[in-house]
Structure formats: structure tokens, C-alpha cells
Amino acid sequence: RPDVPPARAPLFTLAAAVATADACREAGVDAHIKWPNDVLVGDFDDGSDSEGRGGRKVAGILTEMEGEADRVSWLVAGIGVNANIDPGALPADATSLQEVLGEPVDRRRFAATLLERFAALAGTSDRMDRILPAWRERASTLGRRVRVDTPNGPVTGTAVDVEPPGALVIETDDGTRRVHAGDCEHLRDAGD
């Protein structure tokens, strides 16, 4: 039950992605974030990316909320992590911490790290200004050519920033666009 206006609610998704990426990194897995809520391992160059994600998915976040015009009544951030899952049970474009590490991860320690990091970022409204800089530092989307399928049609260009409350800023041939929601695909450069 965060004490924030609904307009700031998307920041909780970004905070959960940062916390998840940090927990992966502390466990020894070099994870990064694809806008806004996928945590990935690897990239185009390692041959594991057939879906344009920019890596293989190790975790995802889904945030739901209910609120009124001036306040959030409740917010739930659901975080799904492929921890100690047999690689054969996963789609080709996914991986698990166990697969990357070559051994099982301590799920209790992983969860504690994730929750501690999330609380440090989003635990109080005065800390929320830390979320976007932390997200930018872990993002693999920024600086990449992307295509975002939005309800108003696709937006294609180079992702250059993320702005409050989590909008992806894309430089297109027609100017700068801000995308608040959509399915983001990392595109290969023409020379790749």
C-alpha cells in the first residue's frame, strides 16, 4: 500500500526489475534489463536470442494495482525467476540461474537479496528518485534499435532514455516518441 500517486506506480515495476537483476548478479549471473520488465542473460552475439529480446529470459515482472485518481489503494509486484529449473523444461529463448551457474542457486539467499534491494529502492516515497538511475545502469535496451508494438501501432527507432514514470524515449525517423506501454523487441543493426 504505497503512499504514492497512481502516476508513479510504474516505477515499482522498474524497481522490481533492478532488484531482480541485482540479485542475479550477486548470485554470479550477469543479468540485464530489457524495457520495462524482462531480466535477461546473454545477448544477440551469443546465438541464444531467436526472439529479438536481446538475450535469454531469466525473469519477468508483472505489476498490478488498484487505486483512485489521487492514490494507490494497493500494488502487487509479481516476480517470476527461473531459479533451479532444468533447462529442458524451459523454452529455447529462456534460461535459468542454475543453467548459467552450472549449479543450483540458494533460493532463500536470492529472495532475501531481491527483497532487500527492492525495499532500498521503493520502500519509501523519498527513495523513489533512485529507481530510474539504477534502472538505466542495468538496462540493455538503451542505445539499441528497438521496435515497440503499442496499442497505436509500432514505434521503431533507437531507445535513448527512460523518463518518469518509466516511459521509454525512442528517437525515430519522425522525431522523439515516448512509449508508456508495449512489447519491446531489440533489433539487430543492419550490419549484424
XYZ file of N, CA, C and O in Angstrom:
768
model
N 0.842 -1.173 0.000
C 0.000 0.000 0.000
C 0.890 1.239 0.000
O 1.005 1.923 1.011
N 1.527 1.498 -1.115
C 2.469 2.623 -1.171
C 1.736 3.964 -1.117
O 0.642 4.110 -1.638
N 2.375 4.909 -0.496
C 1.823 6.243 -0.383
C 2.345 7.100 -1.541
O 3.164 7.992 -1.354
N 1.893 6.770 -2.751
C 2.297 7.500 -3.955
C 1.074 7.691 -4.851
O 0.131 6.896 -4.792
N 1.107 8.701 -5.693
C 0.014 8.855 -6.648
C 0.095 7.763 -7.716
O 1.185 7.246 -8.012
N -1.041 7.403 -8.331
C -1.045 6.348 -9.347
C -0.078 6.596 -10.506
O 0.442 5.653 -11.091
N 0.194 7.838 -10.821
C 1.108 8.143 -11.922
C 2.514 7.617 -11.669
O 3.268 7.377 -12.608
N 2.861 7.396 -10.408
C 4.203 6.887 -10.084
C 4.248 5.369 -9.953
O 5.308 4.779 -9.766
N 3.111 4.722 -10.071
C 3.047 3.264 -9.901
C 3.969 2.488 -10.843
O 4.561 1.488 -10.427
N 4.158 2.900 -12.125
C 5.070 2.138 -12.989
C 6.500 2.047 -12.461
O 7.239 1.133 -12.823
N 6.890 2.955 -11.602
C 8.240 2.902 -11.044
C 8.473 1.635 -10.220
O 9.600 1.156 -10.121
N 7.400 1.071 -9.658
C 7.561 -0.152 -8.873
C 7.973 -1.330 -9.761
O 8.730 -2.193 -9.334
N 7.478 -1.356 -10.992
C 7.898 -2.401 -11.931
C 9.384 -2.260 -12.231
O 10.129 -3.256 -12.240
N 9.830 -1.033 -12.474
C 11.246 -0.805 -12.757
C 12.107 -1.151 -11.540
O 13.185 -1.738 -11.696
N 11.637 -0.810 -10.344
C 12.380 -1.149 -9.125
C 12.485 -2.658 -8.957
O 13.537 -3.179 -8.571
N 11.422 -3.370 -9.267
C 11.461 -4.834 -9.167
C 12.448 -5.418 -10.174
O 13.164 -6.380 -9.858
N 12.514 -4.840 -11.361
C 13.476 -5.313 -12.365
C 14.908 -5.072 -11.902
O 15.774 -5.941 -12.049
N 15.174 -3.905 -11.335
C 16.512 -3.610 -10.807
C 16.868 -4.577 -9.690
O 17.966 -5.141 -9.661
N 15.945 -4.778 -8.760
C 16.201 -5.682 -7.638
C 16.477 -7.101 -8.121
O 17.369 -7.786 -7.598
N 15.741 -7.539 -9.127
C 15.934 -8.886 -9.667
C 17.281 -9.004 -10.367
O 18.012 -9.981 -10.169
N 17.629 -8.007 -11.183
C 18.930 -8.025 -11.858
C 20.061 -8.023 -10.835
O 21.054 -8.748 -10.984
N 19.913 -7.238 -9.770
C 20.948 -7.196 -8.735
C 21.085 -8.536 -8.015
O 22.195 -8.985 -7.725
N 19.954 -9.168 -7.721
C 20.009 -10.478 -7.067
C 20.680 -11.499 -7.976
O 21.464 -12.337 -7.515
N 20.392 -11.439 -9.276
C 21.054 -12.338 -10.239
C 22.558 -12.096 -10.236
O 23.348 -13.050 -10.189
N 22.936 -10.837 -10.281
C 24.362 -10.504 -10.309
C 25.065 -10.956 -9.030
O 26.181 -11.465 -9.097
N 24.412 -10.771 -7.890
C 25.032 -11.215 -6.638
C 25.192 -12.734 -6.620
O 26.138 -13.261 -6.035
N 24.285 -13.441 -7.291
C 24.378 -14.903 -7.372
C 25.435 -15.348 -8.381
O 25.743 -16.527 -8.475
N 25.980 -14.403 -9.152
C 27.024 -14.733 -10.127
C 26.567 -14.761 -11.566
O 27.308 -15.200 -12.446
N 25.357 -14.272 -11.841
C 24.815 -14.266 -13.201
C 24.749 -12.825 -13.692
O 24.094 -11.979 -13.073
N 25.423 -12.536 -14.802
C 25.456 -11.182 -15.349
C 24.153 -10.889 -16.086
O 24.031 -11.125 -17.282
N 23.180 -10.375 -15.353
C 21.853 -10.118 -15.908
C 21.689 -8.639 -16.234
O 22.346 -7.780 -15.654
N 20.803 -8.376 -17.185
C 20.486 -7.003 -17.576
C 18.988 -6.913 -17.835
O 18.291 -7.926 -17.913
N 18.486 -5.688 -17.982
C 17.048 -5.462 -18.100
C 16.689 -5.005 -19.508
O 17.314 -4.108 -20.060
N 15.644 -5.628 -20.046
C 15.025 -5.164 -21.292
C 13.747 -4.438 -20.899
O 12.946 -4.955 -20.117
N 13.577 -3.248 -21.421
C 12.433 -2.404 -21.047
C 11.134 -3.137 -21.220
O 10.924 -3.782 -22.235
N 10.237 -3.005 -20.257
C 10.476 -2.429 -18.942
C 10.749 -3.472 -17.873
O 11.276 -3.154 -16.816
N 10.399 -4.755 -18.159
C 10.298 -5.694 -17.044
C 10.838 -7.096 -17.291
O 10.497 -8.004 -16.561
N 11.668 -7.280 -18.290
C 12.291 -8.587 -18.511
C 13.740 -8.544 -18.056
O 14.470 -7.592 -18.363
N 14.163 -9.560 -17.330
C 15.552 -9.681 -16.911
C 16.162 -10.777 -17.768
O 15.652 -11.898 -17.838
N 17.241 -10.413 -18.460
C 17.847 -11.287 -19.470
C 19.293 -11.619 -19.140
O 19.958 -10.901 -18.391
N 19.757 -12.690 -19.772
C 21.148 -13.120 -19.702
C 21.617 -13.320 -21.130
O 20.897 -13.877 -21.958
N 22.830 -12.890 -21.431
C 23.366 -13.043 -22.785
C 22.887 -11.927 -23.693
O 22.292 -10.949 -23.248
N 23.171 -12.079 -25.000
C 22.772 -11.065 -25.966
C 22.680 -11.672 -27.354
O 22.756 -12.883 -27.524
N 22.539 -10.831 -28.373
C 22.441 -11.304 -29.753
C 23.657 -12.142 -30.145
O 23.555 -13.123 -30.861
N 24.823 -11.715 -29.675
C 26.066 -12.310 -30.143
C 26.334 -13.718 -29.652
O 27.175 -14.406 -30.185
N 25.621 -14.153 -28.602
C 25.913 -15.489 -28.089
C 25.074 -16.579 -28.758
O 25.144 -17.742 -28.382
N 24.273 -16.192 -29.752
C 23.498 -17.174 -30.505
C 22.255 -17.683 -29.813
O 21.559 -18.547 -30.324
N 21.930 -17.139 -28.630
C 20.793 -17.658 -27.873
C 19.512 -16.868 -28.097
O 18.476 -17.229 -27.573
N 19.576 -15.790 -28.851
C 18.430 -14.895 -28.966
C 17.732 -15.063 -30.302
O 18.144 -14.510 -31.301
N 16.660 -15.827 -30.311
C 15.903 -16.022 -31.543
C 14.662 -15.158 -31.595
O 14.022 -15.058 -32.618
N 14.315 -14.522 -30.490
C 13.066 -13.771 -30.394
C 13.258 -12.262 -30.397
O 12.294 -11.526 -30.227
N 14.463 -11.755 -30.549
C 14.679 -10.321 -30.543
C 14.628 -9.701 -29.159
O 14.403 -8.512 -29.020
N 14.845 -10.493 -28.154
C 14.794 -9.961 -26.797
C 16.077 -9.259 -26.417
O 16.085 -8.405 -25.561
N 17.185 -9.667 -26.986
C 18.464 -9.130 -26.549
C 19.114 -10.036 -25.525
O 20.009 -9.637 -24.807
N 18.682 -11.284 -25.478
C 19.218 -12.263 -24.534
C 18.164 -13.302 -24.217
O 17.073 -13.294 -24.771
N 18.505 -14.212 -23.319
C 17.555 -15.250 -22.886
C 16.926 -14.820 -21.571
O 17.602 -14.370 -20.656
N 15.624 -14.983 -21.468
C 14.874 -14.505 -20.309
C 15.117 -15.404 -19.106
O 14.959 -16.611 -19.171
N 15.505 -14.773 -17.989
C 15.696 -15.494 -16.740
C 14.629 -15.088 -15.721
O 14.363 -15.825 -14.779
N 13.995 -13.937 -15.934
C 12.962 -13.471 -15.002
C 12.075 -12.430 -15.662
O 12.477 -11.766 -16.615
N 10.878 -12.295 -15.129
C 9.945 -11.284 -15.597
C 9.125 -10.747 -14.437
O 8.982 -11.403 -13.403
N 8.619 -9.548 -14.627
C 7.859 -8.872 -13.582
C 6.508 -8.454 -14.150
O 6.424 -7.959 -15.278
N 5.478 -8.646 -13.370
C 4.143 -8.176 -13.714
C 3.597 -7.457 -12.494
O 3.530 -8.036 -11.406
N 3.225 -6.192 -12.664
C 2.723 -5.398 -11.551
C 1.254 -5.073 -11.785
O 0.873 -4.668 -12.875
N 0.459 -5.273 -10.753
C -0.958 -4.929 -10.813
C -1.269 -4.005 -9.655
O -0.637 -4.073 -8.600
N -2.253 -3.133 -9.872
C -2.626 -2.196 -8.824
C -4.085 -1.828 -8.932
O -4.717 -2.035 -9.960
N -4.573 -1.281 -7.849
C -5.898 -0.687 -7.836
C -5.758 0.642 -7.128
O -5.003 0.770 -6.157
N -6.457 1.638 -7.621
C -6.349 2.939 -7.000
C -7.433 3.874 -7.473
O -8.320 3.503 -8.246
N -7.338 5.074 -6.994
C -8.236 6.145 -7.383
C -7.393 7.216 -8.055
O -6.181 7.054 -8.201
N -8.006 8.303 -8.434
C -7.290 9.351 -9.153
C -6.111 9.910 -8.361
O -5.096 10.277 -8.942
N -6.221 9.936 -7.037
C -5.187 10.580 -6.237
C -4.347 9.640 -5.375
O -3.410 10.078 -4.719
N -4.676 8.341 -5.363
C -3.888 7.445 -4.513
C -3.973 6.008 -5.003
O -4.929 5.611 -5.646
N -2.942 5.257 -4.651
C -2.895 3.825 -4.931
C -3.497 3.116 -3.727
O -3.064 3.328 -2.594
N -4.508 2.279 -3.969
C -5.088 1.504 -2.868
C -4.179 0.335 -2.507
O -3.913 0.073 -1.341
N -3.732 -0.392 -3.523
C -2.782 -1.481 -3.322
C -2.022 -1.723 -4.615
O -2.474 -1.359 -5.698
N -0.857 -2.323 -4.459
C 0.000 -2.639 -5.598
C 0.716 -3.944 -5.289
O 1.206 -4.125 -4.175
N 0.748 -4.845 -6.264
C 1.441 -6.117 -6.115
C 2.416 -6.269 -7.279
O 2.019 -6.165 -8.442
N 3.676 -6.488 -6.953
C 4.690 -6.766 -7.972
C 4.960 -8.262 -7.947
O 5.506 -8.784 -6.978
N 4.556 -8.943 -9.001
C 4.827 -10.369 -9.123
C 6.129 -10.563 -9.880
O 6.305 -10.020 -10.971
N 7.053 -11.310 -9.295
C 8.370 -11.520 -9.890
C 8.572 -13.014 -10.086
O 8.570 -13.772 -9.116
N 8.722 -13.416 -11.326
C 8.966 -14.818 -11.635
C 10.402 -15.009 -12.067
O 10.854 -14.397 -13.030
N 11.134 -15.843 -11.340
C 12.545 -16.096 -11.631
C 12.730 -17.577 -11.930
O 12.276 -18.434 -11.169
N 13.386 -17.866 -13.026
C 13.773 -19.242 -13.333
C 15.039 -19.525 -12.521
O 16.133 -19.215 -12.943
N 14.860 -20.095 -11.355
C 15.989 -20.322 -10.450
C 16.618 -21.688 -10.724
O 17.522 -21.807 -11.542
N 16.149 -22.705 -10.064
C 16.727 -24.044 -10.187
C 15.848 -24.919 -11.063
O 15.349 -25.955 -10.635
N 15.697 -24.491 -12.299
C 14.845 -25.201 -13.251
C 15.734 -25.911 -14.269
O 16.696 -25.336 -14.780
N 15.398 -27.140 -14.565
C 16.109 -27.904 -15.583
C 15.954 -27.195 -16.922
O 14.843 -26.882 -17.333
N 17.048 -26.939 -17.631
C 16.971 -26.237 -18.906
C 16.030 -26.907 -19.920
O 15.419 -26.232 -20.735
N 15.880 -28.198 -19.830
C 14.997 -28.911 -20.745
C 13.531 -28.570 -20.542
O 12.706 -28.796 -21.430
N 13.189 -28.031 -19.399
C 11.804 -27.657 -19.097
C 11.474 -26.239 -19.540
O 10.343 -25.801 -19.396
N 12.461 -25.525 -20.101
C 12.271 -24.127 -20.485
C 12.217 -23.973 -22.002
O 12.839 -24.748 -22.729
N 11.538 -22.941 -22.493
C 11.587 -22.641 -23.928
C 13.016 -22.292 -24.340
O 13.840 -21.898 -23.503
N 13.300 -22.362 -25.618
C 14.649 -22.112 -26.128
C 15.130 -20.690 -25.840
O 16.332 -20.457 -25.733
N 14.207 -19.747 -25.729
C 14.604 -18.361 -25.502
C 14.664 -17.991 -24.021
O 14.737 -16.820 -23.667
N 14.645 -18.990 -23.150
C 14.725 -18.765 -21.709
C 15.899 -19.540 -21.141
O 16.434 -20.454 -21.762
N 16.295 -19.165 -19.938
C 17.356 -19.864 -19.230
C 17.029 -19.834 -17.738
O 16.045 -19.234 -17.325
N 17.842 -20.484 -16.953
C 17.673 -20.459 -15.502
C 19.006 -20.090 -14.861
O 20.066 -20.216 -15.473
N 18.919 -19.649 -13.637
C 20.142 -19.344 -12.898
C 21.008 -20.593 -12.785
O 22.221 -20.540 -12.951
N 20.375 -21.731 -12.535
C 21.106 -22.986 -12.412
C 21.841 -23.322 -13.709
O 22.995 -23.748 -13.675
N 21.186 -23.118 -14.842
C 21.834 -23.414 -16.119
C 23.060 -22.535 -16.324
O 24.124 -23.014 -16.739
N 22.936 -21.253 -16.028
C 24.051 -20.326 -16.233
C 25.193 -20.611 -15.264
O 26.359 -20.605 -15.644
N 24.850 -20.881 -14.006
C 25.873 -21.098 -12.987
C 26.478 -22.496 -13.018
O 27.575 -22.712 -12.519
N 25.720 -23.446 -13.561
C 26.183 -24.822 -13.556
C 25.912 -25.542 -12.254
O 26.376 -26.664 -12.053
N 25.195 -24.897 -11.347
C 24.822 -25.488 -10.062
C 23.598 -24.752 -9.525
O 23.322 -23.628 -9.941
N 22.882 -25.370 -8.594
C 21.703 -24.699 -8.038
C 22.070 -23.417 -7.294
O 23.156 -23.298 -6.730
N 21.148 -22.470 -7.314
C 21.317 -21.227 -6.578
C 20.586 -21.363 -5.239
O 19.588 -22.087 -5.145
N 21.091 -20.712 -4.227
C 20.434 -20.691 -2.919
C 19.225 -19.762 -3.040
O 19.366 -18.539 -3.008
N 18.038 -20.331 -3.195
C 16.834 -19.539 -3.436
C 16.492 -18.629 -2.267
O 16.001 -17.521 -2.477
N 16.747 -19.067 -1.067
C 16.443 -18.226 0.093
C 17.320 -16.971 0.100
O 16.849 -15.869 0.319
N 18.599 -17.158 -0.142
C 19.513 -16.013 -0.192
C 19.172 -15.112 -1.374
O 19.193 -13.889 -1.259
N 18.844 -15.715 -2.512
C 18.463 -14.941 -3.697
C 17.238 -14.079 -3.393
O 17.220 -12.877 -3.677
N 16.199 -14.679 -2.806
C 14.974 -13.948 -2.477
C 15.245 -12.834 -1.472
O 14.708 -11.722 -1.601
N 16.087 -13.105 -0.483
C 16.411 -12.083 0.509
C 17.113 -10.896 -0.143
O 16.790 -9.731 0.138
N 18.051 -11.163 -1.024
C 18.756 -10.094 -1.733
C 17.779 -9.276 -2.564
O 17.806 -8.038 -2.547
N 16.916 -9.960 -3.303
C 15.939 -9.286 -4.145
C 15.030 -8.379 -3.304
O 14.827 -7.206 -3.620
N 14.492 -8.910 -2.215
C 13.582 -8.131 -1.371
C 14.285 -6.960 -0.689
O 13.729 -5.862 -0.591
N 15.511 -7.178 -0.234
C 16.269 -6.084 0.387
C 16.532 -4.966 -0.613
O 16.386 -3.785 -0.293
N 16.914 -5.337 -1.822
C 17.201 -4.321 -2.852
C 15.926 -3.590 -3.254
O 15.925 -2.376 -3.451
N 14.817 -4.308 -3.386
C 13.545 -3.671 -3.725
C 13.138 -2.682 -2.632
O 12.741 -1.550 -2.922
N 13.262 -3.078 -1.381
C 12.914 -2.189 -0.264
C 13.813 -0.956 -0.247
O 13.349 0.153 0.050
N 15.088 -1.125 -0.577
C 16.009 0.010 -0.597
C 15.637 1.017 -1.687
O 15.839 2.224 -1.520
N 15.080 0.542 -2.779
C 14.698 1.433 -3.884
C 13.307 2.018 -3.731
O 13.089 3.195 -3.995
N 12.362 1.198 -3.339
C 10.956 1.608 -3.397
C 10.259 1.583 -2.049
O 9.052 1.776 -1.987
N 11.016 1.364 -0.985
C 10.404 1.226 0.329
C 9.721 2.468 0.846
O 8.733 2.391 1.554
N 10.220 3.641 0.488
C 9.583 4.886 0.888
C 9.591 5.843 -0.298
O 10.456 5.764 -1.174
N 8.629 6.741 -0.312
C 8.493 7.631 -1.467
C 9.693 8.558 -1.643
O 9.994 8.973 -2.757
N 10.442 8.847 -0.573
C 11.610 9.715 -0.712
C 12.787 9.006 -1.387
O 13.727 9.655 -1.834
N 12.733 7.697 -1.497
C 13.811 6.939 -2.155
C 13.530 6.689 -3.638
O 14.408 6.233 -4.357
N 12.330 6.947 -4.090
C 11.933 6.553 -5.442
C 12.708 7.274 -6.547
O 12.755 6.800 -7.664
N 13.358 8.391 -6.214
C 14.169 9.091 -7.217
C 15.398 8.290 -7.613
O 16.046 8.607 -8.603
N 15.708 7.244 -6.874
C 16.867 6.391 -7.184
C 16.547 5.333 -8.240
O 17.449 4.719 -8.795
N 15.272 5.108 -8.490
C 14.875 3.983 -9.347
C 15.330 4.165 -10.788
O 15.958 3.263 -11.359
N 15.029 5.292 -11.412
C 15.384 5.464 -12.826
C 16.886 5.411 -13.070
O 17.324 4.721 -14.002
N 17.714 6.107 -12.270
C 19.160 5.962 -12.497
C 19.647 4.517 -12.344
O 20.483 4.046 -13.117
N 19.113 3.801 -11.356
C 19.503 2.400 -11.155
C 19.054 1.551 -12.337
O 19.795 0.676 -12.808
N 17.850 1.794 -12.840
C 17.351 1.048 -13.992
C 18.224 1.310 -15.211
O 18.601 0.386 -15.927
N 18.558 2.573 -15.454
C 19.400 2.926 -16.617
C 20.731 2.188 -16.583
O 21.226 1.737 -17.614
N 21.334 2.078 -15.391
C 22.641 1.426 -15.251
C 22.591 -0.052 -15.612
O 23.598 -0.625 -16.015
N 21.429 -0.684 -15.488
C 21.312 -2.123 -15.716
C 20.599 -2.457 -17.022
O 20.415 -3.623 -17.350
N 20.196 -1.446 -17.755
C 19.392 -1.646 -18.963
C 20.242 -2.048 -20.163
O 21.316 -1.499 -20.382
N 19.736 -2.990 -20.927
C 20.365 -3.328 -22.204
C 19.598 -2.693 -23.355
O 20.055 -2.729 -24.492
N 18.463 -2.099 -23.094
C 17.628 -1.507 -24.134
C 18.169 -0.161 -24.607
O 18.110 0.140 -25.805
N 18.692 0.633 -23.690
C 19.155 1.969 -24.059
C 20.340 1.893 -25.016
O 21.259 1.104 -24.833
N 20.272 2.715 -26.060
C 21.315 2.724 -27.081
C 21.086 1.715 -28.193
O 21.841 1.679 -29.164
N 20.063 0.904 -28.071
C 19.758 -0.127 -29.078
C 18.624 0.312 -29.984
O 17.738 1.045 -29.579
N 18.645 -0.236 -31.187
C 17.481 -0.074 -32.072
C 16.402 -1.007 -31.552
O 16.676 -2.163 -31.225
N 15.186 -0.467 -31.465
C 14.070 -1.225 -30.922
C 12.826 -1.039 -31.777
O 12.720 -0.092 -32.548
N 11.921 -1.958 -31.594
C 10.574 -1.838 -32.129
C 9.643 -2.134 -30.959
O 9.764 -3.189 -30.323
N 8.752 -1.189 -30.671
C 7.793 -1.380 -29.593
C 6.406 -1.409 -30.213
O 5.985 -0.454 -30.869
N 5.730 -2.532 -30.048
C 4.356 -2.655 -30.524
C 3.445 -2.056 -29.470
O 3.340 -2.581 -28.359
N 2.807 -0.945 -29.826
C 1.921 -0.234 -28.907
C 0.484 -0.377 -29.389
O 0.247 -0.773 -30.535
N -0.483 -0.018 -28.564
C -1.877 -0.061 -28.996
C -2.153 0.844 -30.209
O -3.077 0.597 -30.976
N -1.305 1.859 -30.407
C -1.467 2.778 -31.539
C -0.566 2.426 -32.717
O -0.407 3.238 -33.623
N 0.028 1.259 -32.704
C 0.911 0.833 -33.787
C 2.361 0.782 -33.344
O 2.708 1.246 -32.251
N 3.224 0.230 -34.194
C 4.626 0.063 -33.821
C 5.402 1.381 -33.831
O 5.115 2.275 -34.629
N 6.379 1.460 -32.924
C 7.307 2.586 -32.870
C 8.700 1.983 -33.011
O 9.096 1.137 -32.213
N 9.439 2.412 -34.044
C 10.764 1.868 -34.314
C 11.792 2.988 -34.303
O 11.556 4.060 -34.873
N 12.916 2.743 -33.660
C 13.991 3.726 -33.600
C 15.028 3.289 -32.591
O 15.124 2.110 -32.245
N 15.779 4.253 -32.085
C 16.812 3.975 -31.094
C 16.329 4.411 -29.723
O 15.917 5.564 -29.537
N 16.366 3.492 -28.762
C 15.977 3.809 -27.391
C 17.089 4.649 -26.774
O 18.242 4.227 -26.735
N 16.736 5.855 -26.314
C 17.755 6.769 -25.810
C 17.653 7.058 -24.316
O 18.618 7.503 -23.702
N 16.486 6.824 -23.720
C 16.350 7.120 -22.292
C 15.074 6.492 -21.762
O 14.243 5.992 -22.517
N 14.939 6.538 -20.447
C 13.694 6.203 -19.783
C 13.385 7.381 -18.867
O 14.266 7.893 -18.183
N 12.137 7.864 -18.939
C 11.723 9.044 -18.185
C 10.593 8.669 -17.243
O 9.886 7.691 -17.477
N 10.394 9.482 -16.201
C 9.286 9.207 -15.282
C 7.961 9.127 -16.040
O 7.756 9.899 -16.970
N 7.111 8.202 -15.694
C 7.253 7.211 -14.635
C 7.756 5.875 -15.156
O 7.428 4.835 -14.600
N 8.526 5.870 -16.241
C 9.022 4.630 -16.828
C 8.841 4.594 -18.328
O 8.959 3.539 -18.950
N 8.544 5.747 -18.930
C 8.344 5.812 -20.376
C 9.672 5.639 -21.099
O 10.684 6.230 -20.723
N 9.659 4.839 -22.163
C 10.836 4.649 -22.996
C 10.864 5.752 -24.035
O 9.882 5.980 -24.751
N 11.986 6.456 -24.129
C 12.158 7.535 -25.097
C 12.877 6.960 -26.312
O 13.966 6.395 -26.179
N 12.236 7.093 -27.478
C 12.765 6.499 -28.706
C 12.945 7.590 -29.751
O 12.008 8.344 -30.053
N 14.161 7.663 -30.304
C 14.429 8.564 -31.425
C 14.052 7.819 -32.698
O 14.654 6.799 -33.030
N 13.042 8.331 -33.399
C 12.583 7.720 -34.643
C 12.946 8.625 -35.808
O 13.414 9.756 -35.609
N 12.709 8.160 -37.015
C 12.936 8.995 -38.202
C 12.028 10.214 -38.207
O 12.322 11.206 -38.864
N 10.925 10.153 -37.475
C 9.955 11.246 -37.425
C 10.057 12.086 -36.158
O 9.171 12.891 -35.883
N 11.098 11.881 -35.357
C 11.258 12.648 -34.128
C 11.234 11.764 -32.894
O 11.237 10.539 -32.974
N 11.186 12.398 -31.745
C 11.229 11.699 -30.463
C 9.838 11.241 -30.061
O 8.884 12.007 -30.132
N 9.740 9.972 -29.647
C 8.467 9.415 -29.156
C 8.687 8.872 -27.761
O 9.745 8.325 -27.450
N 7.678 9.012 -26.925
C 7.678 8.447 -25.581
C 6.635 7.343 -25.539
O 5.476 7.579 -25.837
N 7.090 6.158 -25.180
C 6.210 4.992 -25.151
C 6.026 4.580 -23.694
O 7.000 4.384 -22.970
N 4.759 4.464 -23.293
C 4.463 4.120 -21.898
C 4.168 2.636 -21.705
O 4.288 2.130 -20.600
N 3.759 1.966 -22.773
C 3.447 0.534 -22.667
C 3.575 -0.089 -24.047
O 3.340 0.556 -25.060
N 3.955 -1.354 -24.064
C 4.056 -2.081 -25.320
C 5.070 -3.202 -25.217
O 5.805 -3.315 -24.237
N 5.095 -4.023 -26.246
C 6.025 -5.144 -26.315
C 7.273 -4.679 -27.048
O 7.212 -4.325 -28.222
N 8.403 -4.663 -26.350
C 9.660 -4.144 -26.895
C 10.503 -5.277 -27.464
O 10.737 -6.290 -26.802
N 10.974 -5.063 -28.673
C 11.870 -6.015 -29.324
C 13.181 -5.304 -29.626
O 13.182 -4.209 -30.189
N 14.298 -5.912 -29.250
C 15.610 -5.383 -29.624
C 15.887 -5.819 -31.051
O 15.774 -7.007 -31.375
N 16.250 -4.863 -31.894
C 16.505 -5.165 -33.296
C 18.003 -5.278 -33.533
O 18.792 -4.576 -32.908
N 18.335 -6.114 -34.461
C 19.746 -6.199 -34.866
C 20.045 -5.027 -35.777
O 19.208 -4.600 -36.548
N 21.266 -4.505 -35.675
C 21.680 -3.463 -36.601
C 21.810 -4.064 -37.985
O 22.062 -5.269 -38.150
N 21.682 -3.238 -39.022
C 21.705 -3.718 -40.402
C 23.015 -4.465 -40.708
O 23.024 -5.390 -41.517
N 24.102 -4.105 -40.047
C 25.384 -4.749 -40.306
C 25.575 -6.079 -39.606
O 26.534 -6.781 -39.834
N 24.655 -6.453 -38.716
C 24.797 -7.702 -37.959
C 24.379 -8.905 -38.758
O 23.538 -8.909 -39.559
